[in-house]
Coordinates of C-alpha atoms in Angstrom, one line a residue:
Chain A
X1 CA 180.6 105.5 122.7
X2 CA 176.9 106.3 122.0
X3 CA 176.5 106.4 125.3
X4 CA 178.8 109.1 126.1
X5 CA 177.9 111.8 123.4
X6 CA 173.9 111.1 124.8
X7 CA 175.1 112.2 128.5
X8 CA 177.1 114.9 127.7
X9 CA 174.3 116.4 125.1
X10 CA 171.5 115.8 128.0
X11 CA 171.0 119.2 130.0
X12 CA 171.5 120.9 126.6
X13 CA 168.3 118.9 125.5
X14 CA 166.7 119.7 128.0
X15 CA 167.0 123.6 128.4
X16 CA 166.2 123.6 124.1
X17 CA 162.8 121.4 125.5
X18 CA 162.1 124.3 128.3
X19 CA 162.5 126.8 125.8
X20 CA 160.6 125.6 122.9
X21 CA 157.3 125.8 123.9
X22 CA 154.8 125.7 121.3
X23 CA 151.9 123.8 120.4
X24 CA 153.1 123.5 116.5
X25 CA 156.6 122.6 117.3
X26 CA 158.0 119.8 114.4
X27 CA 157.5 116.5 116.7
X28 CA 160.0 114.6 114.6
X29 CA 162.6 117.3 115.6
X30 CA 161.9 117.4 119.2
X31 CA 161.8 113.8 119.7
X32 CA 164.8 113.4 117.8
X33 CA 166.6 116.1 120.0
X34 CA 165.5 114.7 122.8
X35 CA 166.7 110.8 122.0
X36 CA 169.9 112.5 121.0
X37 CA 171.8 110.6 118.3
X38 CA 169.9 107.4 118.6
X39 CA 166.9 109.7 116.7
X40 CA 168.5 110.0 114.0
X41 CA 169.3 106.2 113.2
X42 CA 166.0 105.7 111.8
X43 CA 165.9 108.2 109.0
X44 CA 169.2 107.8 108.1
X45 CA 168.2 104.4 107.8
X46 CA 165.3 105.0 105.9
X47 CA 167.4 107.2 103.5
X48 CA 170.0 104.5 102.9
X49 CA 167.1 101.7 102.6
X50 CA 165.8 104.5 100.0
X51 CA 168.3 105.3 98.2
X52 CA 169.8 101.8 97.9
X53 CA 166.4 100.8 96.5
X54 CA 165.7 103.0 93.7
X55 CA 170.0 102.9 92.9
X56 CA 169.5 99.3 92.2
X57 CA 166.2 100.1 90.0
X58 CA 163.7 98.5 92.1
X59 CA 162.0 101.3 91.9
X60 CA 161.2 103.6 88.9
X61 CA 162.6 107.3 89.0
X62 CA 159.4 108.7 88.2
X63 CA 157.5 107.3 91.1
X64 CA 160.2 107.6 93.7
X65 CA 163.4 109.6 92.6
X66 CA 166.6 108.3 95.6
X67 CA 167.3 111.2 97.5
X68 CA 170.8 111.8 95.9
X69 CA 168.8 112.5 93.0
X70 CA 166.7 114.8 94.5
X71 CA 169.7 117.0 96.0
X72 CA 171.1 116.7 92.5
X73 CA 168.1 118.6 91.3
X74 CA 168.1 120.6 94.1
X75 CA 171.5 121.6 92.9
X76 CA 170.5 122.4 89.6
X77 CA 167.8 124.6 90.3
X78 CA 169.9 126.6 92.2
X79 CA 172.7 126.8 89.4
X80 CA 170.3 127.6 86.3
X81 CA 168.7 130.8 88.7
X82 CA 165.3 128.7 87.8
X83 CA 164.3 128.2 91.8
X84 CA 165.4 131.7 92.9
X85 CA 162.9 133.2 90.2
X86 CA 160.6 130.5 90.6
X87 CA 160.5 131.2 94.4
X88 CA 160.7 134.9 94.4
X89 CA 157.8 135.0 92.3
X90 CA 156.0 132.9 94.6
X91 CA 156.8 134.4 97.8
X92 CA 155.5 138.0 96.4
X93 CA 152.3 136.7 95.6
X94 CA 151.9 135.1 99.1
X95 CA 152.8 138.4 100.6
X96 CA 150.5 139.9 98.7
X97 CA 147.6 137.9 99.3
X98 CA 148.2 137.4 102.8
X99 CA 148.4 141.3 103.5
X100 CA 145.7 141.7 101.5
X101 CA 143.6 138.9 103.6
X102 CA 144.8 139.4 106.8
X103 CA 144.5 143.0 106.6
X104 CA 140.8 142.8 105.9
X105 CA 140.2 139.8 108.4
X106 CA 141.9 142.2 111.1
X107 CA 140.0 144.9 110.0
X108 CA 136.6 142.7 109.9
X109 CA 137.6 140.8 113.0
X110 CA 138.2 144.5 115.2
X111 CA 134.3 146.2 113.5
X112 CA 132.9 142.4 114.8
X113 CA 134.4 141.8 118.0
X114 CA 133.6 145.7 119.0
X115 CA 130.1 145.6 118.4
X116 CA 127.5 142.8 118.2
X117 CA 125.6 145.1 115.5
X118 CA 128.3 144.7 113.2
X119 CA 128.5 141.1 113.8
X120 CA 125.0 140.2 113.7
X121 CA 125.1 141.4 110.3
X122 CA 128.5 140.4 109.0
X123 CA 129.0 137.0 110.5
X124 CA 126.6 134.7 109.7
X125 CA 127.6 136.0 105.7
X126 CA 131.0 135.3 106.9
X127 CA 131.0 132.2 108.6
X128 CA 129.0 130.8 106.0
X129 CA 131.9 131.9 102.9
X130 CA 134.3 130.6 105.5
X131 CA 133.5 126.7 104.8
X132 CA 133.6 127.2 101.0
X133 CA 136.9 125.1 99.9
X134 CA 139.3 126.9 97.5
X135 CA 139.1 124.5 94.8
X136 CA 135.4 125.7 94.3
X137 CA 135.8 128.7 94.3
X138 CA 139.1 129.2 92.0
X139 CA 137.6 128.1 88.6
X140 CA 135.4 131.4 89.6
X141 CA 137.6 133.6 90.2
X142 CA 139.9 132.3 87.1
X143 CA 136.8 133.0 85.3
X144 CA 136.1 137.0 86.5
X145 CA 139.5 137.5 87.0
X146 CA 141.5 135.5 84.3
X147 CA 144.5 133.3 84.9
X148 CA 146.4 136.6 85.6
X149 CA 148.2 137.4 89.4
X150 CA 144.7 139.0 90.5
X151 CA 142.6 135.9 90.7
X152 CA 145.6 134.3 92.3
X153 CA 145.9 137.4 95.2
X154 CA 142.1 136.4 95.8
X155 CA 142.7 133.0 95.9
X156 CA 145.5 133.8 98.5
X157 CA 143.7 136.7 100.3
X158 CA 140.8 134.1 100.6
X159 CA 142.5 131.8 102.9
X160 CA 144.7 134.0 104.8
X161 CA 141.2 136.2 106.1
X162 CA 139.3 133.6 108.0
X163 CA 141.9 132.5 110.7
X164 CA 142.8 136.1 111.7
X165 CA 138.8 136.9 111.6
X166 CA 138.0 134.2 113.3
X167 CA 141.0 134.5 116.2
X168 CA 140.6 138.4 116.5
X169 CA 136.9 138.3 117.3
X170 CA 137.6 135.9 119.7
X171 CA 140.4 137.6 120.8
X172 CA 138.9 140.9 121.4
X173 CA 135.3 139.0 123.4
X174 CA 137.7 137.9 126.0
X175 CA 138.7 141.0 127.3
X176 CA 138.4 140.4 130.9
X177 CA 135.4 142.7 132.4
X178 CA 136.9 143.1 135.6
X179 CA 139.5 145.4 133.7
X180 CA 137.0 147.1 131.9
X181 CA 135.7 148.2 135.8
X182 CA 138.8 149.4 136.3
X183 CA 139.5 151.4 132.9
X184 CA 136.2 152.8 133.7
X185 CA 137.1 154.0 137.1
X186 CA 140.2 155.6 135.3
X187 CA 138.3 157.5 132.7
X188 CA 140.1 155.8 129.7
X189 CA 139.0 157.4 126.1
X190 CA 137.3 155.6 123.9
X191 CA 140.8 155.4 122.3
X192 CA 142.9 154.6 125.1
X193 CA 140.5 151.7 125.7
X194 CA 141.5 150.4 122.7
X195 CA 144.9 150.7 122.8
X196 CA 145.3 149.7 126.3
X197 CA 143.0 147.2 127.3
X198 CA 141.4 145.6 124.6
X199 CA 144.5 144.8 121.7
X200 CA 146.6 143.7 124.2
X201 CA 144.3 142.1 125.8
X202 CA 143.6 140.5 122.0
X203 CA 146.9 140.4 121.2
X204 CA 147.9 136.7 122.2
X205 CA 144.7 135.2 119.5
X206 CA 145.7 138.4 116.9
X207 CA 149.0 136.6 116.4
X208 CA 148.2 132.9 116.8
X209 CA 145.9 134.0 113.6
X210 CA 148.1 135.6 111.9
X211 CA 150.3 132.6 112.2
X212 CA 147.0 130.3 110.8
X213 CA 146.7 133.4 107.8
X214 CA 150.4 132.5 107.0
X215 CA 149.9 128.9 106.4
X216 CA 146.7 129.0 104.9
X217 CA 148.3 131.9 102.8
X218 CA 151.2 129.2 102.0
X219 CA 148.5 126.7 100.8
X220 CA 145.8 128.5 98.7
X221 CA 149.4 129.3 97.0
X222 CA 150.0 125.9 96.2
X223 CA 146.6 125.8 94.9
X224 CA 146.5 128.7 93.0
X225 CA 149.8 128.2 91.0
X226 CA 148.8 124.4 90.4
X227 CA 145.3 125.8 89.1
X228 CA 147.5 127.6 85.9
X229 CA 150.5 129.8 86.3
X230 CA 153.6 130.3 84.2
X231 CA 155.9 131.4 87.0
X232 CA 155.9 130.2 90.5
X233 CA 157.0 127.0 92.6
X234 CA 153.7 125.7 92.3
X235 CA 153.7 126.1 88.5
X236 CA 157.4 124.1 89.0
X237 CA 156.1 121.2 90.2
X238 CA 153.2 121.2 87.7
X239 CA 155.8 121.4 84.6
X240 CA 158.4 118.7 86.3
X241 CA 155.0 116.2 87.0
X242 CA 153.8 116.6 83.1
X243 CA 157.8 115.8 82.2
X244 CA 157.8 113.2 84.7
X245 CA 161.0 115.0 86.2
X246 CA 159.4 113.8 90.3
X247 CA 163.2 114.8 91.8
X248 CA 161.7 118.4 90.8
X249 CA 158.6 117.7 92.6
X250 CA 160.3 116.8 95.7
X251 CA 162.0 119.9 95.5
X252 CA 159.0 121.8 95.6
X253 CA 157.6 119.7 98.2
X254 CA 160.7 120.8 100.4
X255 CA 160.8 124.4 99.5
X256 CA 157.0 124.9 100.8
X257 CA 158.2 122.9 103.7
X258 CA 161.2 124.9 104.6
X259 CA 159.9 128.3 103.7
X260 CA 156.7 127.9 105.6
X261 CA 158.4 126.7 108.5
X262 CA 160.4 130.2 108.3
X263 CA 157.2 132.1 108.2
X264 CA 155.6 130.1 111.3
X265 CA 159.3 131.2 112.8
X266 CA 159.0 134.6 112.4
X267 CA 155.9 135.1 114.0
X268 CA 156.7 132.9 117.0
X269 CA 159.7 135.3 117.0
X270 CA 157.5 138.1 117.3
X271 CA 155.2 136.4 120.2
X272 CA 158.0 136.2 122.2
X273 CA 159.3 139.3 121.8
X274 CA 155.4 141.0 122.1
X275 CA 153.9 138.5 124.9
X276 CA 156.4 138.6 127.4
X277 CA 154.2 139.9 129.6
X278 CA 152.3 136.4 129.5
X279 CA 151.9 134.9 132.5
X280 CA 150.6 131.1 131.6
X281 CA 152.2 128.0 132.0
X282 CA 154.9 127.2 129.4
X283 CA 154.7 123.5 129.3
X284 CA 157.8 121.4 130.4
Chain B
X1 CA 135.3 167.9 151.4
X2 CA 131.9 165.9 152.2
X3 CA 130.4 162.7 151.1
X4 CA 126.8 162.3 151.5
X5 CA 125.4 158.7 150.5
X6 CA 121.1 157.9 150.7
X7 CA 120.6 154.4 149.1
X8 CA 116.8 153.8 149.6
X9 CA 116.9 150.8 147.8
X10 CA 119.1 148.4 145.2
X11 CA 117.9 145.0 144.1
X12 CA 119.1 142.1 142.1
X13 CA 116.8 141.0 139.8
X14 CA 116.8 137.4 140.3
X15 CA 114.7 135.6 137.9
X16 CA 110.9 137.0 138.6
X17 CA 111.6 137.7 141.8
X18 CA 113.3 141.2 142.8
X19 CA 115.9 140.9 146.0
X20 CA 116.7 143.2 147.8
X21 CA 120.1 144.2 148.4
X22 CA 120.6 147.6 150.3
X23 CA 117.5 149.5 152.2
X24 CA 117.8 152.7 153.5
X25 CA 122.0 153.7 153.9
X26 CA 122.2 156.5 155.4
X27 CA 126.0 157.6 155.3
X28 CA 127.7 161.2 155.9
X29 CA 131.2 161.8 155.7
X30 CA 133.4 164.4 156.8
X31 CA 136.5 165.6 155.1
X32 CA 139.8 163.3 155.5
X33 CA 137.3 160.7 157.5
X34 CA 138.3 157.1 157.7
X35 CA 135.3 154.8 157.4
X36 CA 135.8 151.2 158.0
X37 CA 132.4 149.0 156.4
X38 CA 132.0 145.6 158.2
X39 CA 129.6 142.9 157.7
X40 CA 128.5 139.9 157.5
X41 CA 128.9 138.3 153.9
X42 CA 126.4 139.0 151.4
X43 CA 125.3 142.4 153.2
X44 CA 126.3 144.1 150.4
X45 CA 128.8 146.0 151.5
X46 CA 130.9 145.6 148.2
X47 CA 127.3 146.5 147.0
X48 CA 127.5 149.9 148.6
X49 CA 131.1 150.3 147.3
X50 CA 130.2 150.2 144.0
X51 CA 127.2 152.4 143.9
X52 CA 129.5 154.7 145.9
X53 CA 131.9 154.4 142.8
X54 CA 129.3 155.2 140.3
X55 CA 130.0 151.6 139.0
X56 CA 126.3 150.4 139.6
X57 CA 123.7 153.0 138.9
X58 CA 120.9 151.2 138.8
X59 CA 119.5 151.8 142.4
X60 CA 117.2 154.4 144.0
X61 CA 118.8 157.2 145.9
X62 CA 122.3 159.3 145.8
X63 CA 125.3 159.9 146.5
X64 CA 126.7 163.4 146.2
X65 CA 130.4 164.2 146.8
X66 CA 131.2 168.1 147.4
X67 CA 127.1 168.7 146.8
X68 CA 127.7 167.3 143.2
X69 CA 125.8 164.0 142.0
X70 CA 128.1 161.0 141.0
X71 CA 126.7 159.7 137.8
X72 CA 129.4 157.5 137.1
X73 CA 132.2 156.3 137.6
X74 CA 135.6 158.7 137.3
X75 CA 138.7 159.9 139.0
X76 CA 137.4 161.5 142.1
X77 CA 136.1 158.0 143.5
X78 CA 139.4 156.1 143.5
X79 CA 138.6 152.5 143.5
X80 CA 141.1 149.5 144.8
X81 CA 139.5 146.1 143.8
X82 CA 140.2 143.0 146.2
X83 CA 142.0 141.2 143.7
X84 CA 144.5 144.1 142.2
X85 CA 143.4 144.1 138.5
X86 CA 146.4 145.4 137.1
X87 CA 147.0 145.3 133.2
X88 CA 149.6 142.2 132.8
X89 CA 151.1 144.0 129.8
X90 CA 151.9 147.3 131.3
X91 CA 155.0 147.7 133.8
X92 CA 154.6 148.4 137.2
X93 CA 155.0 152.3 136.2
X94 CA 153.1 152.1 133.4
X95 CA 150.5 150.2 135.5
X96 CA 150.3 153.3 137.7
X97 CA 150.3 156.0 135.1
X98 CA 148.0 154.0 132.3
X99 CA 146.3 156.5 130.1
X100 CA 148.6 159.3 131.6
X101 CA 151.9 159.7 129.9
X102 CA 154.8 159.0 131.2
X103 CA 156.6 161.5 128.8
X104 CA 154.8 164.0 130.5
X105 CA 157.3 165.4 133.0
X106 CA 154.7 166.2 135.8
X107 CA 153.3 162.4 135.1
X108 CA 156.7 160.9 135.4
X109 CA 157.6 162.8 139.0
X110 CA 154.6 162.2 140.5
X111 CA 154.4 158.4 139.7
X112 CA 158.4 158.4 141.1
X113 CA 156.8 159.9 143.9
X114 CA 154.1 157.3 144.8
X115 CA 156.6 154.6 143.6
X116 CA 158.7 155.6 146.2
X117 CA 156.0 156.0 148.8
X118 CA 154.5 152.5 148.1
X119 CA 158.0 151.3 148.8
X120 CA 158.2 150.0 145.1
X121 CA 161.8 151.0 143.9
X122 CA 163.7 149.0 141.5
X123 CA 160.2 147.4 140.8
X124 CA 159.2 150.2 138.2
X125 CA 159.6 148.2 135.1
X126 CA 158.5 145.0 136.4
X127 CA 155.7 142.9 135.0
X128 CA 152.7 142.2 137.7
X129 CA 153.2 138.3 136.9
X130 CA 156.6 139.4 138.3
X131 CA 155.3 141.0 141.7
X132 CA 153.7 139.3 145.0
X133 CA 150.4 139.9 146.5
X134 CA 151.2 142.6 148.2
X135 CA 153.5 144.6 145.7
X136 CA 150.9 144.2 143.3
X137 CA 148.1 145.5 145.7
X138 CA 150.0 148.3 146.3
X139 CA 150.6 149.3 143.0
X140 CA 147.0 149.4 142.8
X141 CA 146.9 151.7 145.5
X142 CA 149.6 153.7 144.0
X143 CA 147.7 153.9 140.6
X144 CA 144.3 155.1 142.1
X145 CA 146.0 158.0 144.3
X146 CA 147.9 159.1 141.2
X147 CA 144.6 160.8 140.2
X148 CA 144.1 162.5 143.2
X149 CA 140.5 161.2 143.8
X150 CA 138.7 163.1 146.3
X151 CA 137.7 159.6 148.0
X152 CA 139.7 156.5 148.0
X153 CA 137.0 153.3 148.0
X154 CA 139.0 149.9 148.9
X155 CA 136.8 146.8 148.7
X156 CA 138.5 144.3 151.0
X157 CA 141.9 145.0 149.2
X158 CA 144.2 143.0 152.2
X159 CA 142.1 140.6 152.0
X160 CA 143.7 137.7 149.7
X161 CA 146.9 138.8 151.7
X162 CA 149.1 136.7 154.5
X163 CA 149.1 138.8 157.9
X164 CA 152.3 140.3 157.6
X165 CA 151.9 141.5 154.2
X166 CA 148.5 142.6 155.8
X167 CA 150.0 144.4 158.7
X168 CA 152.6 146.0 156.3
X169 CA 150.0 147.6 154.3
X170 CA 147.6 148.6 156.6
X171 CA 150.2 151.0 158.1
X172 CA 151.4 152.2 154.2
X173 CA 147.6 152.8 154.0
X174 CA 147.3 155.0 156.7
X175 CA 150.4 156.6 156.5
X176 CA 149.3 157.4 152.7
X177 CA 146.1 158.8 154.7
X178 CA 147.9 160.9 156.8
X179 CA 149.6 162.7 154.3
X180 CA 147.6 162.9 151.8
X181 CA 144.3 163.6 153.5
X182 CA 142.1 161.8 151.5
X183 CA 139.2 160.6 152.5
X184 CA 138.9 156.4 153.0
X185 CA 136.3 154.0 152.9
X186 CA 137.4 150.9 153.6
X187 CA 135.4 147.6 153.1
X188 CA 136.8 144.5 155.3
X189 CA 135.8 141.5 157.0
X190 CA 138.5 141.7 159.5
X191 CA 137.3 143.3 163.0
X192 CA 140.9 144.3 163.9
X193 CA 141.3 145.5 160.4
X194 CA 137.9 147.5 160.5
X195 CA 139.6 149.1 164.3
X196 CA 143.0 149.5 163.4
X197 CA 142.2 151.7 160.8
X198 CA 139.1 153.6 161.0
X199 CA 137.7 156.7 163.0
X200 CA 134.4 155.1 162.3
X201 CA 133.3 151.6 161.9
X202 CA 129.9 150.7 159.9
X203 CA 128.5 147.6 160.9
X204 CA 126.5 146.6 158.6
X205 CA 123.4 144.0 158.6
X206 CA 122.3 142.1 156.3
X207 CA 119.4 140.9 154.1
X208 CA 118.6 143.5 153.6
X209 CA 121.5 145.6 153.8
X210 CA 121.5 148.2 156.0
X211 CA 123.6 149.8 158.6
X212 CA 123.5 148.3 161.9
X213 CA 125.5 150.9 164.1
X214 CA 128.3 153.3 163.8
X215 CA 131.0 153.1 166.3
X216 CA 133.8 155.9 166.2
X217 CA 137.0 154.9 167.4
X218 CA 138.7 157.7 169.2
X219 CA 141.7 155.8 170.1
X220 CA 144.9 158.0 169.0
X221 CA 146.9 157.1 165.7
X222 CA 149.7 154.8 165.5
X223 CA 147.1 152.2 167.5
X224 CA 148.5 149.4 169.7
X225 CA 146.6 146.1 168.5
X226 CA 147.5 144.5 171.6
X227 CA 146.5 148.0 173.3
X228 CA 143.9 147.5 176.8
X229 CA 141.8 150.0 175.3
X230 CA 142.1 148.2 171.8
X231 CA 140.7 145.4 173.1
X232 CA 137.8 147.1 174.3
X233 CA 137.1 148.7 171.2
X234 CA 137.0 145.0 169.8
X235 CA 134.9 143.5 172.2
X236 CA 132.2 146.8 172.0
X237 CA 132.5 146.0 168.0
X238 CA 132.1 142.5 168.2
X239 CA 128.9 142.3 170.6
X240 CA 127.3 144.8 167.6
X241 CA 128.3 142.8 165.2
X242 CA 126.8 139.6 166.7
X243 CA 123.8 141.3 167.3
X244 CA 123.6 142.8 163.8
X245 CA 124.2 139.1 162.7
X246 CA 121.5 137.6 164.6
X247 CA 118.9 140.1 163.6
X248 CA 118.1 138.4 160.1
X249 CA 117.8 134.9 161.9
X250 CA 114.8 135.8 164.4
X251 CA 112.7 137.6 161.2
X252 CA 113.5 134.5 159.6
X253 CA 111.6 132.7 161.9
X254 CA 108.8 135.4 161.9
X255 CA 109.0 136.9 165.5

């Protein structure tokens, strides 16, 4: 019987493979797509070895909570309103920081990747703050800025401006000169330049860094809210871990998980709707 | 409508050592002319094409179209590259129009106009990575003659091409040419090419650059390939252009 639902499910697998063509794809997923049903016998091993080990208390709750305990919490949040806040405040704050970031890294990328001037004397500065880890710079900021949202947006902003930078100076220095012959030969403005040849041209690295901005958003988060916050997912887990409530930890674990995931979503979303032009190859 | 064209000299700078590229071109052109530029490789023909552009300035001499100076490059020295060099985000019509708008009414007839005369219907909002060789190169054409340059400069632009597509496009070229009137230089390494379309062919020599001989060709317009007098033409063009080749080889060996 296993053998028939894998057959009949096959070209289906496949066209999803053709289709989904992207370098950060979920491995698990795919494989487990492609291997049909037969994927999914390991985890849901793995779940039932799981939970059947911590039901008969081999293990202790607080170092690995069963699964059914964790969708039990799960459940709970979502009843009490407690994760909706929780998450909305959250979300907000990486929306904030990341528009804030990635604004100024686009912005700062564009005045670098136009002219060397500019970047001989903004990159080396830049490139230099770029390799500074968050965690040494946050007990900084929380001292300028207090424990209060704007240290946090800094925090946030910090991590979202290098990838965009980084990706849109790139972007922009591999233009193709032949086309610049050509938009020479057509008398482009100085504008028209701009808009014509060099963004789209950019375009392709503009949103693979904005994608990198979103999930380094996502994570200077985590580390913002875990740093001292009253509000917030992060600040969740951090109040569950000093209860020893780890189900709530989990939960936290999987909502960063999922909602990240979304983001990265969205912006593939947007590549394909903005970079069909794209001639490369697509992977099989 | 006149071209005149002195390069007295262009060289690459190649390490310490200056080369020399082009050395006294002396070119004049008459209103709606048809110049065909044929040479060996490296004679900088593609060279000429360029500084004839206003895409290279660095050279000694000039080049004046209408009694005017080119000082760079612009609109009235249409340019179609070998390789097409269309945007790959823009559409086929947007391709042609580019900085023009199509919302402009005048814009939008006129590029319907050269959509249709490139034989490019149903193509209009097509993306290049959608479009052959051919359909590509001639929206390339169709994009320079949308800005009614005063000369149309085409550096080997069939080349990359299969001979049908080749053949096909030589005859949209010069039916373009007929109508239009504009004024053609075409750079090619293909002696039929160079004959089938030109009044004049400019055989070129090379290191250093310079012109060899020009030959007019005053066979009558459509021309028969496989024509007697054709093959004349070809054989008077060819002894020139071995001639013109050998020339660098005996001051190589110093005689």
């Amino acid at each position: 019987m296993a053998k028939t639902t894998m057959t009949a499910e096959q070209p289906n697998l496949q066209k999803e493979s053709v289709r989904r063509t992207d370098v950060f794809k979920d491995a698990g997923f795919k494989e487990g797509l492609k291997r049909g049903v037969s994927g999914l016998i390991l985890p849901f091993l793995l779940f039932a070895v799981w939970q059947i080990v911590g039901s008969l208390g081999f293990v202790s709750k607080t170092v690995l909570p069963t699964p059914v305990d964790i969708v039990l919490a799960f459940k709970n949040l979502i009843v009490s309103g407690e994760l909706f806040t929780h998450l909305k405040i959250s979300v907000l704050r990486a929306i904030a920081g990341f528009l804030l970031g990635a604004g100024l890294g686009l912005a700062a990328g564009i005045a670098v990747g136009f002219s060397t001037k500019t970047e001989g004397v903004l990159n080396p500065s830049l490139q230099m703050l770029r390799t500074i880890p968050h965690l040494a710079v946050a007990p900084l900021f929380i001292l300028w800025f207090g424990f209060g949202e704007v240290s946090k947006t800094l925090l946030i902003a910090k991590g979202a401006f290098f990838p965009i930078y980084v990706n849109t100076f790139l972007g922009i220095r591999e233009v193709d000169a032949k086309l610049f012959d050509v938009a020479r030969i057509l008398d482009f403005s100085k504008w028209k330049q701009i808009k014509l040849l060099i963004l789209p041209s950019a375009l392709p690295n503009i949103l693979l860094g904005i994608r990198l901005s979103l999930g380094a958003a996502w994570l200077a988060l985590v580390v913002a809210e875990l740093m001292g916050a009253t509000e917030g997912v992060g600040y969740m887990m951090m109040d569950a871990r000093q209860f020893s409530n780890t189900d709530i930890v989990f939960v936290g674990i999987i909502i960063f998980a999922v909602v990240g995931k979304l983001t990265d979503s969205f912006v593939r979303l947007l590549e394909t709707r903005l970079l069909k032009w794209q001639d490369t190859y697509s992977g099989r | 409508m006149t071209v005149h064209i002195h390069v007295m000299d262009k060289s690459f700078k190649k390490g310490q050592t200056a080369v020399q590229v082009l050395r006294d071109i002396r070119l004049e052109l008459e209103d709606g002319e048809f110049i065909t530029i044929i040479g060996p490789s490296g004679c900088g023909k593609s060279t000429l094409l360029k500084i004839i552009a206003g895409l290279d300035m660095d050279y000694e001499g000039t080049v004046e179209i209408n009694g005017l100076p080119v000082t760079g490059p612009g609109t009235d020295q249409g340019f179609v590259f070998q390789e097409h060099r269309l945007f790959p985000w823009l559409t086929v019509e947007e391709n042609i129009a580019a900085n023009l708008s199509l919302k402009d009414p005048e814009t939008r007839k006129r590029v319907d106009e050269l959509i249709h005369i490139v034989r490019l219907k149903g193509f209009e909002k097509a993306y290049p990575k959608e479009l052959s060789g051919g359909m590509s190169q001639r929206v390339a054409i169709a994009r320079a003659l949308l800005r009614e340059p005063k000369i149309l400069l085409l550096d080997e632009p069939f080349g990359a091409l299969d001979a049908f597509t080749r053949k096909h496009l030589q005859d949209v070229l010069l039916e373009i040419w007929r109508k239009k009137h504009i004024t053609m230089v075409l750079v090619t390494h293909d002696l039929d090419e160079s004959i089938y379309l030109g009044n004049q062919v400019v055989i070129m020599k090379a290191k250093p650059g310079s012109i060899g001989r020009i030959i007019p060709i005053e066979l009558p317009f459509p021309r028969q390939r496989a024509h007697p007098l054709f093959q004349e033409m070809r054989r008077k063009v060819l002894k020139e252009f071995e001639t013109a080749d050998e020339l660098p080889l005996i001051e190589g060996l110093g005689i």
